[in-house]
Amino acid sequence: MSVYSFNGFIPVIKESSFIHPNASVTGNVIIGENVYVGPGAAIRGDWGQIIIEDGCNVQENCTIHMFPGTITLLKEGAHIGHGAIIHGGTIGKNCLIGMNSVIMDDVVLEDECIVGALSFVTTNSTFSKRSLIVGNPCKVIKEVSDEMIDWKTKGTKLYQGLPKECFDTLREVTPLREIEKGRPTQDSMYITWEALKNK
């Protein structure tokens, strides 16, 4: 993994957390237990502190940074979708940040909020618990239901198990040139929210 000290700050990463070798973690960053950080993610604690609590995931190509002198906090079980940018503020427990969303400075998302993909959350915004937030600029469209947060929590549990799977099975290899006979299939462990609603 690419982990760098900066101005005397060395990142603190619990042993159970997995940082992909193609991700980077710099400076004043504290990462708790069972956190997954995907390839291409940049977690840069050079001008302030980043705290990522237990069970969070920061997926591929995410950026986490901050305005100088501030703290960016991802509380327990926060789920940061592919390509999202978190630029300061607090992401509450068990929140979901949709793919390619942008969270600006000094935002506060209380617990169990869901931010839709491609949403832009403006500076100094505060959203109460279980807000479903979408758009550019974003707005609350409804309250997150029990069914929706249950669906989100199950998806996050897959990511909470991923660090161990990566430690156990992720290896750099030479690619095959042909599909091997008996190539295994993968389980359908999770379905989309749309598919769940239409069952």
mmCIF file with all atom_site columns, C-alpha atoms in Angstrom:
data_model
loop_
_atom_site.group_PDB
_atom_site.id
_atom_site.type_symbol
_atom_site.label_atom_id
_atom_site.label_alt_id
_atom_site.label_comp_id
_atom_site.label_asym_id
_atom_site.label_entity_id
_atom_site.label_seq_id
_atom_site.pdbx_PDB_ins_code
_atom_site.Cartn_x
_atom_site.Cartn_y
_atom_site.Cartn_z
_atom_site.occupancy
_atom_site.B_iso_or_equiv
_atom_site.pdbx_formal_charge
_atom_site.auth_seq_id
_atom_site.auth_comp_id
_atom_site.auth_asym_id
_atom_site.auth_atom_id
_atom_site.pdbx_PDB_model_num
ATOM 1   C CA . MET A 1 1   ? 0.000   0.000   0.000   1.00 0.00 ? 1   MET A CA 1
ATOM 2   C CA . SER A 1 2   ? 1.072   3.584   -0.643  1.00 0.00 ? 2   SER A CA 1
ATOM 3   C CA . VAL A 1 3   ? 1.160   5.218   2.792   1.00 0.00 ? 3   VAL A CA 1
ATOM 4   C CA . TYR A 1 4   ? 3.112   8.433   3.311   1.00 0.00 ? 4   TYR A CA 1
ATOM 5   C CA . SER A 1 5   ? 4.085   10.596  6.264   1.00 0.00 ? 5   SER A CA 1
ATOM 6   C CA . PHE A 1 6   ? 3.674   14.354  5.838   1.00 0.00 ? 6   PHE A CA 1
ATOM 7   C CA . ASN A 1 7   ? 5.038   17.109  8.095   1.00 0.00 ? 7   ASN A CA 1
ATOM 8   C CA . GLY A 1 8   ? 5.660   14.528  10.817  1.00 0.00 ? 8   GLY A CA 1
ATOM 9   C CA . PHE A 1 9   ? 2.176   12.970  10.650  1.00 0.00 ? 9   PHE A CA 1
ATOM 10  C CA . ILE A 1 10  ? 2.203   9.222   10.004  1.00 0.00 ? 10  ILE A CA 1
ATOM 11  C CA . PRO A 1 11  ? -1.145  7.596   9.139   1.00 0.00 ? 11  PRO A CA 1
ATOM 12  C CA . VAL A 1 12  ? -2.615  5.203   11.706  1.00 0.00 ? 12  VAL A CA 1
ATOM 13  C CA . ILE A 1 13  ? -4.273  2.171   10.096  1.00 0.00 ? 13  ILE A CA 1
ATOM 14  C CA . LYS A 1 14  ? -5.652  -0.762  12.084  1.00 0.00 ? 14  LYS A CA 1
ATOM 15  C CA . GLU A 1 15  ? -4.335  -4.137  10.988  1.00 0.00 ? 15  GLU A CA 1
ATOM 16  C CA . SER A 1 16  ? -7.762  -5.490  9.964   1.00 0.00 ? 16  SER A CA 1
ATOM 17  C CA . SER A 1 17  ? -8.241  -2.726  7.378   1.00 0.00 ? 17  SER A CA 1
ATOM 18  C CA . PHE A 1 18  ? -7.269  -3.192  3.743   1.00 0.00 ? 18  PHE A CA 1
ATOM 19  C CA . ILE A 1 19  ? -5.749  -0.385  1.695   1.00 0.00 ? 19  ILE A CA 1
ATOM 20  C CA . HIS A 1 20  ? -5.377  -1.380  -1.961  1.00 0.00 ? 20  HIS A CA 1
ATOM 21  C CA . PRO A 1 21  ? -1.785  -1.053  -3.245  1.00 0.00 ? 21  PRO A CA 1
ATOM 22  C CA . ASN A 1 22  ? -3.008  1.453   -5.854  1.00 0.00 ? 22  ASN A CA 1
ATOM 23  C CA . ALA A 1 23  ? -4.641  3.726   -3.260  1.00 0.00 ? 23  ALA A CA 1
ATOM 24  C CA . SER A 1 24  ? -2.752  6.401   -1.322  1.00 0.00 ? 24  SER A CA 1
ATOM 25  C CA . VAL A 1 25  ? -3.023  7.512   2.293   1.00 0.00 ? 25  VAL A CA 1
ATOM 26  C CA . THR A 1 26  ? -1.081  10.593  3.348   1.00 0.00 ? 26  THR A CA 1
ATOM 27  C CA . GLY A 1 27  ? -0.427  12.383  6.620   1.00 0.00 ? 27  GLY A CA 1
ATOM 28  C CA . ASN A 1 28  ? -2.830  12.909  9.510   1.00 0.00 ? 28  ASN A CA 1
ATOM 29  C CA . VAL A 1 29  ? -5.214  10.030  8.738   1.00 0.00 ? 29  VAL A CA 1
ATOM 30  C CA . ILE A 1 30  ? -6.728  7.663   11.318  1.00 0.00 ? 30  ILE A CA 1
ATOM 31  C CA . ILE A 1 31  ? -8.363  4.481   9.951   1.00 0.00 ? 31  ILE A CA 1
ATOM 32  C CA . GLY A 1 32  ? -10.246 2.089   12.243  1.00 0.00 ? 32  GLY A CA 1
ATOM 33  C CA . GLU A 1 33  ? -11.041 -1.618  12.014  1.00 0.00 ? 33  GLU A CA 1
ATOM 34  C CA . ASN A 1 34  ? -12.361 -3.520  8.967   1.00 0.00 ? 34  ASN A CA 1
ATOM 35  C CA . VAL A 1 35  ? -12.165 -0.569  6.581   1.00 0.00 ? 35  VAL A CA 1
ATOM 36  C CA . TYR A 1 36  ? -11.860 -1.190  2.835   1.00 0.00 ? 36  TYR A CA 1
ATOM 37  C CA . VAL A 1 37  ? -10.095 1.371   0.613   1.00 0.00 ? 37  VAL A CA 1
ATOM 38  C CA . GLY A 1 38  ? -10.241 0.596   -3.100  1.00 0.00 ? 38  GLY A CA 1
ATOM 39  C CA . PRO A 1 39  ? -7.746  1.202   -5.914  1.00 0.00 ? 39  PRO A CA 1
ATOM 40  C CA . GLY A 1 40  ? -7.306  4.776   -7.039  1.00 0.00 ? 40  GLY A CA 1
ATOM 41  C CA . ALA A 1 41  ? -8.614  6.261   -3.788  1.00 0.00 ? 41  ALA A CA 1
ATOM 42  C CA . ALA A 1 42  ? -6.700  9.263   -2.423  1.00 0.00 ? 42  ALA A CA 1
ATOM 43  C CA . ILE A 1 43  ? -7.012  10.011  1.290   1.00 0.00 ? 43  ILE A CA 1
ATOM 44  C CA . ARG A 1 44  ? -4.940  13.125  1.875   1.00 0.00 ? 44  ARG A CA 1
ATOM 45  C CA . GLY A 1 45  ? -4.504  14.409  5.425   1.00 0.00 ? 45  GLY A CA 1
ATOM 46  C CA . ASP A 1 46  ? -1.923  17.077  4.667   1.00 0.00 ? 46  ASP A CA 1
ATOM 47  C CA . TRP A 1 47  ? -3.731  20.270  5.784   1.00 0.00 ? 47  TRP A CA 1
ATOM 48  C CA . GLY A 1 48  ? -6.096  18.736  8.320   1.00 0.00 ? 48  GLY A CA 1
ATOM 49  C CA . GLN A 1 49  ? -7.160  15.435  9.861   1.00 0.00 ? 49  GLN A CA 1
ATOM 50  C CA . ILE A 1 50  ? -9.185  12.603  8.348   1.00 0.00 ? 50  ILE A CA 1
ATOM 51  C CA . ILE A 1 51  ? -10.846 10.055  10.635  1.00 0.00 ? 51  ILE A CA 1
ATOM 52  C CA . ILE A 1 52  ? -12.395 6.942   9.095   1.00 0.00 ? 52  ILE A CA 1
ATOM 53  C CA . GLU A 1 53  ? -14.142 4.892   11.750  1.00 0.00 ? 53  GLU A CA 1
ATOM 54  C CA . ASP A 1 54  ? -14.688 1.119   11.907  1.00 0.00 ? 54  ASP A CA 1
ATOM 55  C CA . GLY A 1 55  ? -16.486 -0.648  9.081   1.00 0.00 ? 55  GLY A CA 1
ATOM 56  C CA . CYS A 1 56  ? -16.371 2.163   6.522   1.00 0.00 ? 56  CYS A CA 1
ATOM 57  C CA . ASN A 1 57  ? -15.554 1.652   2.874   1.00 0.00 ? 57  ASN A CA 1
ATOM 58  C CA . VAL A 1 58  ? -13.985 4.131   0.471   1.00 0.00 ? 58  VAL A CA 1
ATOM 59  C CA . GLN A 1 59  ? -14.381 2.738   -3.001  1.00 0.00 ? 59  GLN A CA 1
ATOM 60  C CA . GLU A 1 60  ? -12.401 3.093   -6.229  1.00 0.00 ? 60  GLU A CA 1
ATOM 61  C CA . ASN A 1 61  ? -11.232 6.577   -7.278  1.00 0.00 ? 61  ASN A CA 1
ATOM 62  C CA . CYS A 1 62  ? -12.691 8.397   -4.270  1.00 0.00 ? 62  CYS A CA 1
ATOM 63  C CA . THR A 1 63  ? -10.998 11.532  -2.947  1.00 0.00 ? 63  THR A CA 1
ATOM 64  C CA . ILE A 1 64  ? -11.070 12.541  0.712   1.00 0.00 ? 64  ILE A CA 1
ATOM 65  C CA . HIS A 1 65  ? -9.534  15.896  1.669   1.00 0.00 ? 65  HIS A CA 1
ATOM 66  C CA . MET A 1 66  ? -10.447 19.035  3.615   1.00 0.00 ? 66  MET A CA 1
ATOM 67  C CA . PHE A 1 67  ? -10.206 22.813  3.930   1.00 0.00 ? 67  PHE A CA 1
ATOM 68  C CA . PRO A 1 68  ? -7.003  23.688  5.861   1.00 0.00 ? 68  PRO A CA 1
ATOM 69  C CA . GLY A 1 69  ? -7.219  23.233  9.625   1.00 0.00 ? 69  GLY A CA 1
ATOM 70  C CA . THR A 1 70  ? -10.414 21.186  9.619   1.00 0.00 ? 70  THR A CA 1
ATOM 71  C CA . ILE A 1 71  ? -11.390 17.564  10.281  1.00 0.00 ? 71  ILE A CA 1
ATOM 72  C CA . THR A 1 72  ? -13.122 15.233  7.860   1.00 0.00 ? 72  THR A CA 1
ATOM 73  C CA . LEU A 1 73  ? -14.970 12.502  9.765   1.00 0.00 ? 73  LEU A CA 1
ATOM 74  C CA . LEU A 1 74  ? -16.519 9.331   8.364   1.00 0.00 ? 74  LEU A CA 1
ATOM 75  C CA . LYS A 1 75  ? -18.448 7.707   11.181  1.00 0.00 ? 75  LYS A CA 1
ATOM 76  C CA . GLU A 1 76  ? -18.876 3.968   11.650  1.00 0.00 ? 76  GLU A CA 1
ATOM 77  C CA . GLY A 1 77  ? -20.238 2.087   8.638   1.00 0.00 ? 77  GLY A CA 1
ATOM 78  C CA . ALA A 1 78  ? -20.149 5.035   6.208   1.00 0.00 ? 78  ALA A CA 1
ATOM 79  C CA . HIS A 1 79  ? -20.233 3.796   2.614   1.00 0.00 ? 79  HIS A CA 1
ATOM 80  C CA . ILE A 1 80  ? -18.502 6.026   0.040   1.00 0.00 ? 80  ILE A CA 1
ATOM 81  C CA . GLY A 1 81  ? -19.411 4.998   -3.516  1.00 0.00 ? 81  GLY A CA 1
ATOM 82  C CA . HIS A 1 82  ? -17.118 4.836   -6.532  1.00 0.00 ? 82  HIS A CA 1
ATOM 83  C CA . GLY A 1 83  ? -15.631 8.172   -7.577  1.00 0.00 ? 83  GLY A CA 1
ATOM 84  C CA . ALA A 1 84  ? -17.175 10.264  -4.786  1.00 0.00 ? 84  ALA A CA 1
ATOM 85  C CA . ILE A 1 85  ? -15.401 13.327  -3.382  1.00 0.00 ? 85  ILE A CA 1
ATOM 86  C CA . ILE A 1 86  ? -15.604 14.139  0.326   1.00 0.00 ? 86  ILE A CA 1
ATOM 87  C CA . HIS A 1 87  ? -14.093 17.584  0.960   1.00 0.00 ? 87  HIS A CA 1
ATOM 88  C CA . GLY A 1 88  ? -14.631 18.056  4.658   1.00 0.00 ? 88  GLY A CA 1
ATOM 89  C CA . GLY A 1 89  ? -17.439 17.754  7.139   1.00 0.00 ? 89  GLY A CA 1
ATOM 90  C CA . THR A 1 90  ? -19.022 14.820  8.899   1.00 0.00 ? 90  THR A CA 1
ATOM 91  C CA . ILE A 1 91  ? -20.574 11.771  7.301   1.00 0.00 ? 91  ILE A CA 1
ATOM 92  C CA . GLY A 1 92  ? -22.809 10.132  9.918   1.00 0.00 ? 92  GLY A CA 1
ATOM 93  C CA . LYS A 1 93  ? -23.036 6.484   10.930  1.00 0.00 ? 93  LYS A CA 1
ATOM 94  C CA . ASN A 1 94  ? -24.286 4.108   8.256   1.00 0.00 ? 94  ASN A CA 1
ATOM 95  C CA . CYS A 1 95  ? -24.635 6.833   5.594   1.00 0.00 ? 95  CYS A CA 1
ATOM 96  C CA . LEU A 1 96  ? -24.366 6.029   1.895   1.00 0.00 ? 96  LEU A CA 1
ATOM 97  C CA . ILE A 1 97  ? -22.710 8.480   -0.498  1.00 0.00 ? 97  ILE A CA 1
ATOM 98  C CA . GLY A 1 98  ? -23.671 7.608   -4.063  1.00 0.00 ? 98  GLY A CA 1
ATOM 99  C CA . MET A 1 99  ? -21.234 7.213   -6.930  1.00 0.00 ? 99  MET A CA 1
ATOM 100 C CA . ASN A 1 100 ? -19.573 10.402  -8.247  1.00 0.00 ? 100 ASN A CA 1
ATOM 101 C CA . SER A 1 101 ? -21.261 12.610  -5.655  1.00 0.00 ? 101 SER A CA 1
ATOM 102 C CA . VAL A 1 102 ? -19.468 15.650  -4.221  1.00 0.00 ? 102 VAL A CA 1
ATOM 103 C CA . ILE A 1 103 ? -19.680 16.582  -0.535  1.00 0.00 ? 103 ILE A CA 1
ATOM 104 C CA . MET A 1 104 ? -18.299 20.084  0.062   1.00 0.00 ? 104 MET A CA 1
ATOM 105 C CA . ASP A 1 105 ? -16.752 21.740  3.138   1.00 0.00 ? 105 ASP A CA 1
ATOM 106 C CA . ASP A 1 106 ? -18.442 21.775  6.553   1.00 0.00 ? 106 ASP A CA 1
ATOM 107 C CA . VAL A 1 107 ? -21.316 19.515  5.525   1.00 0.00 ? 107 VAL A CA 1
ATOM 108 C CA . VAL A 1 108 ? -23.009 17.536  8.301   1.00 0.00 ? 108 VAL A CA 1
ATOM 109 C CA . LEU A 1 109 ? -24.931 14.418  7.358   1.00 0.00 ? 109 LEU A CA 1
ATOM 110 C CA . GLU A 1 110 ? -26.574 12.899  10.398  1.00 0.00 ? 110 GLU A CA 1
ATOM 111 C CA . ASP A 1 111 ? -26.797 9.105   10.708  1.00 0.00 ? 111 ASP A CA 1
ATOM 112 C CA . GLU A 1 112 ? -28.315 6.880   8.003   1.00 0.00 ? 112 GLU A CA 1
ATOM 113 C CA . CYS A 1 113 ? -28.603 9.505   5.268   1.00 0.00 ? 113 CYS A CA 1
ATOM 114 C CA . ILE A 1 114 ? -28.437 8.415   1.644   1.00 0.00 ? 114 ILE A CA 1
ATOM 115 C CA . VAL A 1 115 ? -26.997 10.722  -1.017  1.00 0.00 ? 115 VAL A CA 1
ATOM 116 C CA . GLY A 1 116 ? -27.954 9.755   -4.565  1.00 0.00 ? 116 GLY A CA 1
ATOM 117 C CA . ALA A 1 117 ? -25.374 9.238   -7.312  1.00 0.00 ? 117 ALA A CA 1
ATOM 118 C CA . LEU A 1 118 ? -24.068 12.423  -9.022  1.00 0.00 ? 118 LEU A CA 1
ATOM 119 C CA . SER A 1 119 ? -25.411 14.685  -6.266  1.00 0.00 ? 119 SER A CA 1
ATOM 120 C CA . PHE A 1 120 ? -23.719 17.948  -5.231  1.00 0.00 ? 120 PHE A CA 1
ATOM 121 C CA . VAL A 1 121 ? -23.967 18.732  -1.513  1.00 0.00 ? 121 VAL A CA 1
ATOM 122 C CA . THR A 1 122 ? -23.154 22.409  -0.993  1.00 0.00 ? 122 THR A CA 1
ATOM 123 C CA . THR A 1 123 ? -20.877 23.936  1.665   1.00 0.00 ? 123 THR A CA 1
ATOM 124 C CA . ASN A 1 124 ? -22.280 24.291  5.199   1.00 0.00 ? 124 ASN A CA 1
ATOM 125 C CA . SER A 1 125 ? -25.307 22.087  4.497   1.00 0.00 ? 125 SER A CA 1
ATOM 126 C CA . THR A 1 126 ? -26.767 20.082  7.382   1.00 0.00 ? 126 THR A CA 1
ATOM 127 C CA . PHE A 1 127 ? -29.180 17.184  6.892   1.00 0.00 ? 127 PHE A CA 1
ATOM 128 C CA . SER A 1 128 ? -31.133 15.411  9.589   1.00 0.00 ? 128 SER A CA 1
ATOM 129 C CA . LYS A 1 129 ? -31.051 11.677  10.224  1.00 0.00 ? 129 LYS A CA 1
ATOM 130 C CA . ARG A 1 130 ? -32.377 9.436   7.435   1.00 0.00 ? 130 ARG A CA 1
ATOM 131 C CA . SER A 1 131 ? -32.598 12.130  4.763   1.00 0.00 ? 131 SER A CA 1
ATOM 132 C CA . LEU A 1 132 ? -32.666 10.939  1.141   1.00 0.00 ? 132 LEU A CA 1
ATOM 133 C CA . ILE A 1 133 ? -30.689 13.623  -0.691  1.00 0.00 ? 133 ILE A CA 1
ATOM 134 C CA . VAL A 1 134 ? -30.420 14.018  -4.471  1.00 0.00 ? 134 VAL A CA 1
ATOM 135 C CA . GLY A 1 135 ? -29.626 16.542  -7.178  1.00 0.00 ? 135 GLY A CA 1
ATOM 136 C CA . ASN A 1 136 ? -27.335 19.421  -8.128  1.00 0.00 ? 136 ASN A CA 1
ATOM 137 C CA . PRO A 1 137 ? -27.660 21.381  -5.963  1.00 0.00 ? 137 PRO A CA 1
ATOM 138 C CA . CYS A 1 138 ? -28.995 18.678  -3.687  1.00 0.00 ? 138 CYS A CA 1
ATOM 139 C CA . LYS A 1 139 ? -32.293 18.645  -1.841  1.00 0.00 ? 139 LYS A CA 1
ATOM 140 C CA . VAL A 1 140 ? -34.090 16.246  0.464   1.00 0.00 ? 140 VAL A CA 1
ATOM 141 C CA . ILE A 1 141 ? -36.798 14.332  -1.378  1.00 0.00 ? 141 ILE A CA 1
ATOM 142 C CA . LYS A 1 142 ? -38.021 12.072  1.420   1.00 0.00 ? 142 LYS A CA 1
ATOM 143 C CA . GLU A 1 143 ? -37.087 10.162  4.556   1.00 0.00 ? 143 GLU A CA 1
ATOM 144 C CA . VAL A 1 144 ? -35.054 6.963   4.241   1.00 0.00 ? 144 VAL A CA 1
ATOM 145 C CA . SER A 1 145 ? -37.336 4.026   5.045   1.00 0.00 ? 145 SER A CA 1
ATOM 146 C CA . ASP A 1 146 ? -36.511 1.054   7.260   1.00 0.00 ? 146 ASP A CA 1
ATOM 147 C CA . GLU A 1 147 ? -36.423 -1.129  4.138   1.00 0.00 ? 147 GLU A CA 1
ATOM 148 C CA . MET A 1 148 ? -33.991 1.208   2.389   1.00 0.00 ? 148 MET A CA 1
ATOM 149 C CA . ILE A 1 149 ? -31.581 1.428   5.337   1.00 0.00 ? 149 ILE A CA 1
ATOM 150 C CA . ASP A 1 150 ? -31.744 -2.356  5.767   1.00 0.00 ? 150 ASP A CA 1
ATOM 151 C CA . TRP A 1 151 ? -30.781 -2.728  2.085   1.00 0.00 ? 151 TRP A CA 1
ATOM 152 C CA . LYS A 1 152 ? -27.913 -0.242  2.524   1.00 0.00 ? 152 LYS A CA 1
ATOM 153 C CA . THR A 1 153 ? -26.654 -1.966  5.685   1.00 0.00 ? 153 THR A CA 1
ATOM 154 C CA . LYS A 1 154 ? -26.533 -5.351  3.944   1.00 0.00 ? 154 LYS A CA 1
ATOM 155 C CA . GLY A 1 155 ? -24.472 -3.868  1.113   1.00 0.00 ? 155 GLY A CA 1
ATOM 156 C CA . THR A 1 156 ? -22.045 -2.309  3.574   1.00 0.00 ? 156 THR A CA 1
ATOM 157 C CA . LYS A 1 157 ? -21.636 -5.662  5.343   1.00 0.00 ? 157 LYS A CA 1
ATOM 158 C CA . LEU A 1 158 ? -20.289 -7.096  2.091   1.00 0.00 ? 158 LEU A CA 1
ATOM 159 C CA . TYR A 1 159 ? -17.615 -4.393  2.126   1.00 0.00 ? 159 TYR A CA 1
ATOM 160 C CA . GLN A 1 160 ? -16.875 -5.000  5.805   1.00 0.00 ? 160 GLN A CA 1
ATOM 161 C CA . GLY A 1 161 ? -15.961 -8.584  4.908   1.00 0.00 ? 161 GLY A CA 1
ATOM 162 C CA . LEU A 1 162 ? -13.911 -7.538  1.887   1.00 0.00 ? 162 LEU A CA 1
ATOM 163 C CA . PRO A 1 163 ? -10.684 -6.608  3.743   1.00 0.00 ? 163 PRO A CA 1
ATOM 164 C CA . LYS A 1 164 ? -10.276 -10.194 4.980   1.00 0.00 ? 164 LYS A CA 1
ATOM 165 C CA . GLU A 1 165 ? -11.077 -11.596 1.525   1.00 0.00 ? 165 GLU A CA 1
ATOM 166 C CA . CYS A 1 166 ? -8.459  -9.290  0.003   1.00 0.00 ? 166 CYS A CA 1
ATOM 167 C CA . PHE A 1 167 ? -5.824  -10.298 2.562   1.00 0.00 ? 167 PHE A CA 1
ATOM 168 C CA . ASP A 1 168 ? -6.646  -13.968 1.944   1.00 0.00 ? 168 ASP A CA 1
ATOM 169 C CA . THR A 1 169 ? -7.019  -14.085 -1.842  1.00 0.00 ? 169 THR A CA 1
ATOM 170 C CA . LEU A 1 170 ? -5.894  -10.905 -3.658  1.00 0.00 ? 170 LEU A CA 1
ATOM 171 C CA . ARG A 1 171 ? -2.664  -11.627 -5.551  1.00 0.00 ? 171 ARG A CA 1
ATOM 172 C CA . GLU A 1 172 ? -0.904  -9.991  -8.468  1.00 0.00 ? 172 GLU A CA 1
ATOM 173 C CA . VAL A 1 173 ? -0.904  -12.523 -11.327 1.00 0.00 ? 173 VAL A CA 1
ATOM 174 C CA . THR A 1 174 ? -0.090  -13.004 -14.983 1.00 0.00 ? 174 THR A CA 1
ATOM 175 C CA . PRO A 1 175 ? -3.384  -13.020 -16.932 1.00 0.00 ? 175 PRO A CA 1
ATOM 176 C CA . LEU A 1 176 ? -4.670  -16.145 -18.625 1.00 0.00 ? 176 LEU A CA 1
ATOM 177 C CA . ARG A 1 177 ? -4.854  -16.038 -22.423 1.00 0.00 ? 177 ARG A CA 1
ATOM 178 C CA . GLU A 1 178 ? -7.939  -18.241 -22.650 1.00 0.00 ? 178 GLU A CA 1
ATOM 179 C CA . ILE A 1 179 ? -10.917 -18.894 -20.389 1.00 0.00 ? 179 ILE A CA 1
ATOM 180 C CA . GLU A 1 180 ? -10.148 -22.013 -18.387 1.00 0.00 ? 180 GLU A CA 1
ATOM 181 C CA . LYS A 1 181 ? -12.519 -24.989 -18.319 1.00 0.00 ? 181 LYS A CA 1
ATOM 182 C CA . GLY A 1 182 ? -14.733 -25.105 -15.254 1.00 0.00 ? 182 GLY A CA 1
ATOM 183 C CA . ARG A 1 183 ? -14.300 -21.394 -14.473 1.00 0.00 ? 183 ARG A CA 1
ATOM 184 C CA . PRO A 1 184 ? -16.323 -20.836 -11.280 1.00 0.00 ? 184 PRO A CA 1
ATOM 185 C CA . THR A 1 185 ? -19.458 -18.686 -11.189 1.00 0.00 ? 185 THR A CA 1
ATOM 186 C CA . GLN A 1 186 ? -20.090 -15.973 -8.628  1.00 0.00 ? 186 GLN A CA 1
ATOM 187 C CA . ASP A 1 187 ? -22.973 -15.847 -6.171  1.00 0.00 ? 187 ASP A CA 1
ATOM 188 C CA . SER A 1 188 ? -25.729 -13.258 -6.414  1.00 0.00 ? 188 SER A CA 1
ATOM 189 C CA . MET A 1 189 ? -25.213 -11.933 -2.880  1.00 0.00 ? 189 MET A CA 1
ATOM 190 C CA . TYR A 1 190 ? -27.050 -8.634  -3.286  1.00 0.00 ? 190 TYR A CA 1
ATOM 191 C CA . ILE A 1 191 ? -29.588 -6.993  -5.610  1.00 0.00 ? 191 ILE A CA 1
ATOM 192 C CA . THR A 1 192 ? -30.150 -3.385  -6.635  1.00 0.00 ? 192 THR A CA 1
ATOM 193 C CA . TRP A 1 193 ? -32.646 -1.190  -4.815  1.00 0.00 ? 193 TRP A CA 1
ATOM 194 C CA . GLU A 1 194 ? -34.780 -1.035  -7.987  1.00 0.00 ? 194 GLU A CA 1
ATOM 195 C CA . ALA A 1 195 ? -34.885 -4.825  -8.223  1.00 0.00 ? 195 ALA A CA 1
ATOM 196 C CA . LEU A 1 196 ? -35.776 -5.082  -4.522  1.00 0.00 ? 196 LEU A CA 1
ATOM 197 C CA . LYS A 1 197 ? -38.606 -2.542  -4.872  1.00 0.00 ? 197 LYS A CA 1
ATOM 198 C CA . ASN A 1 198 ? -40.061 -4.445  -7.833  1.00 0.00 ? 198 ASN A CA 1
ATOM 199 C CA . LYS A 1 199 ? -40.088 -7.887  -6.173  1.00 0.00 ? 199 LYS A CA 1
#
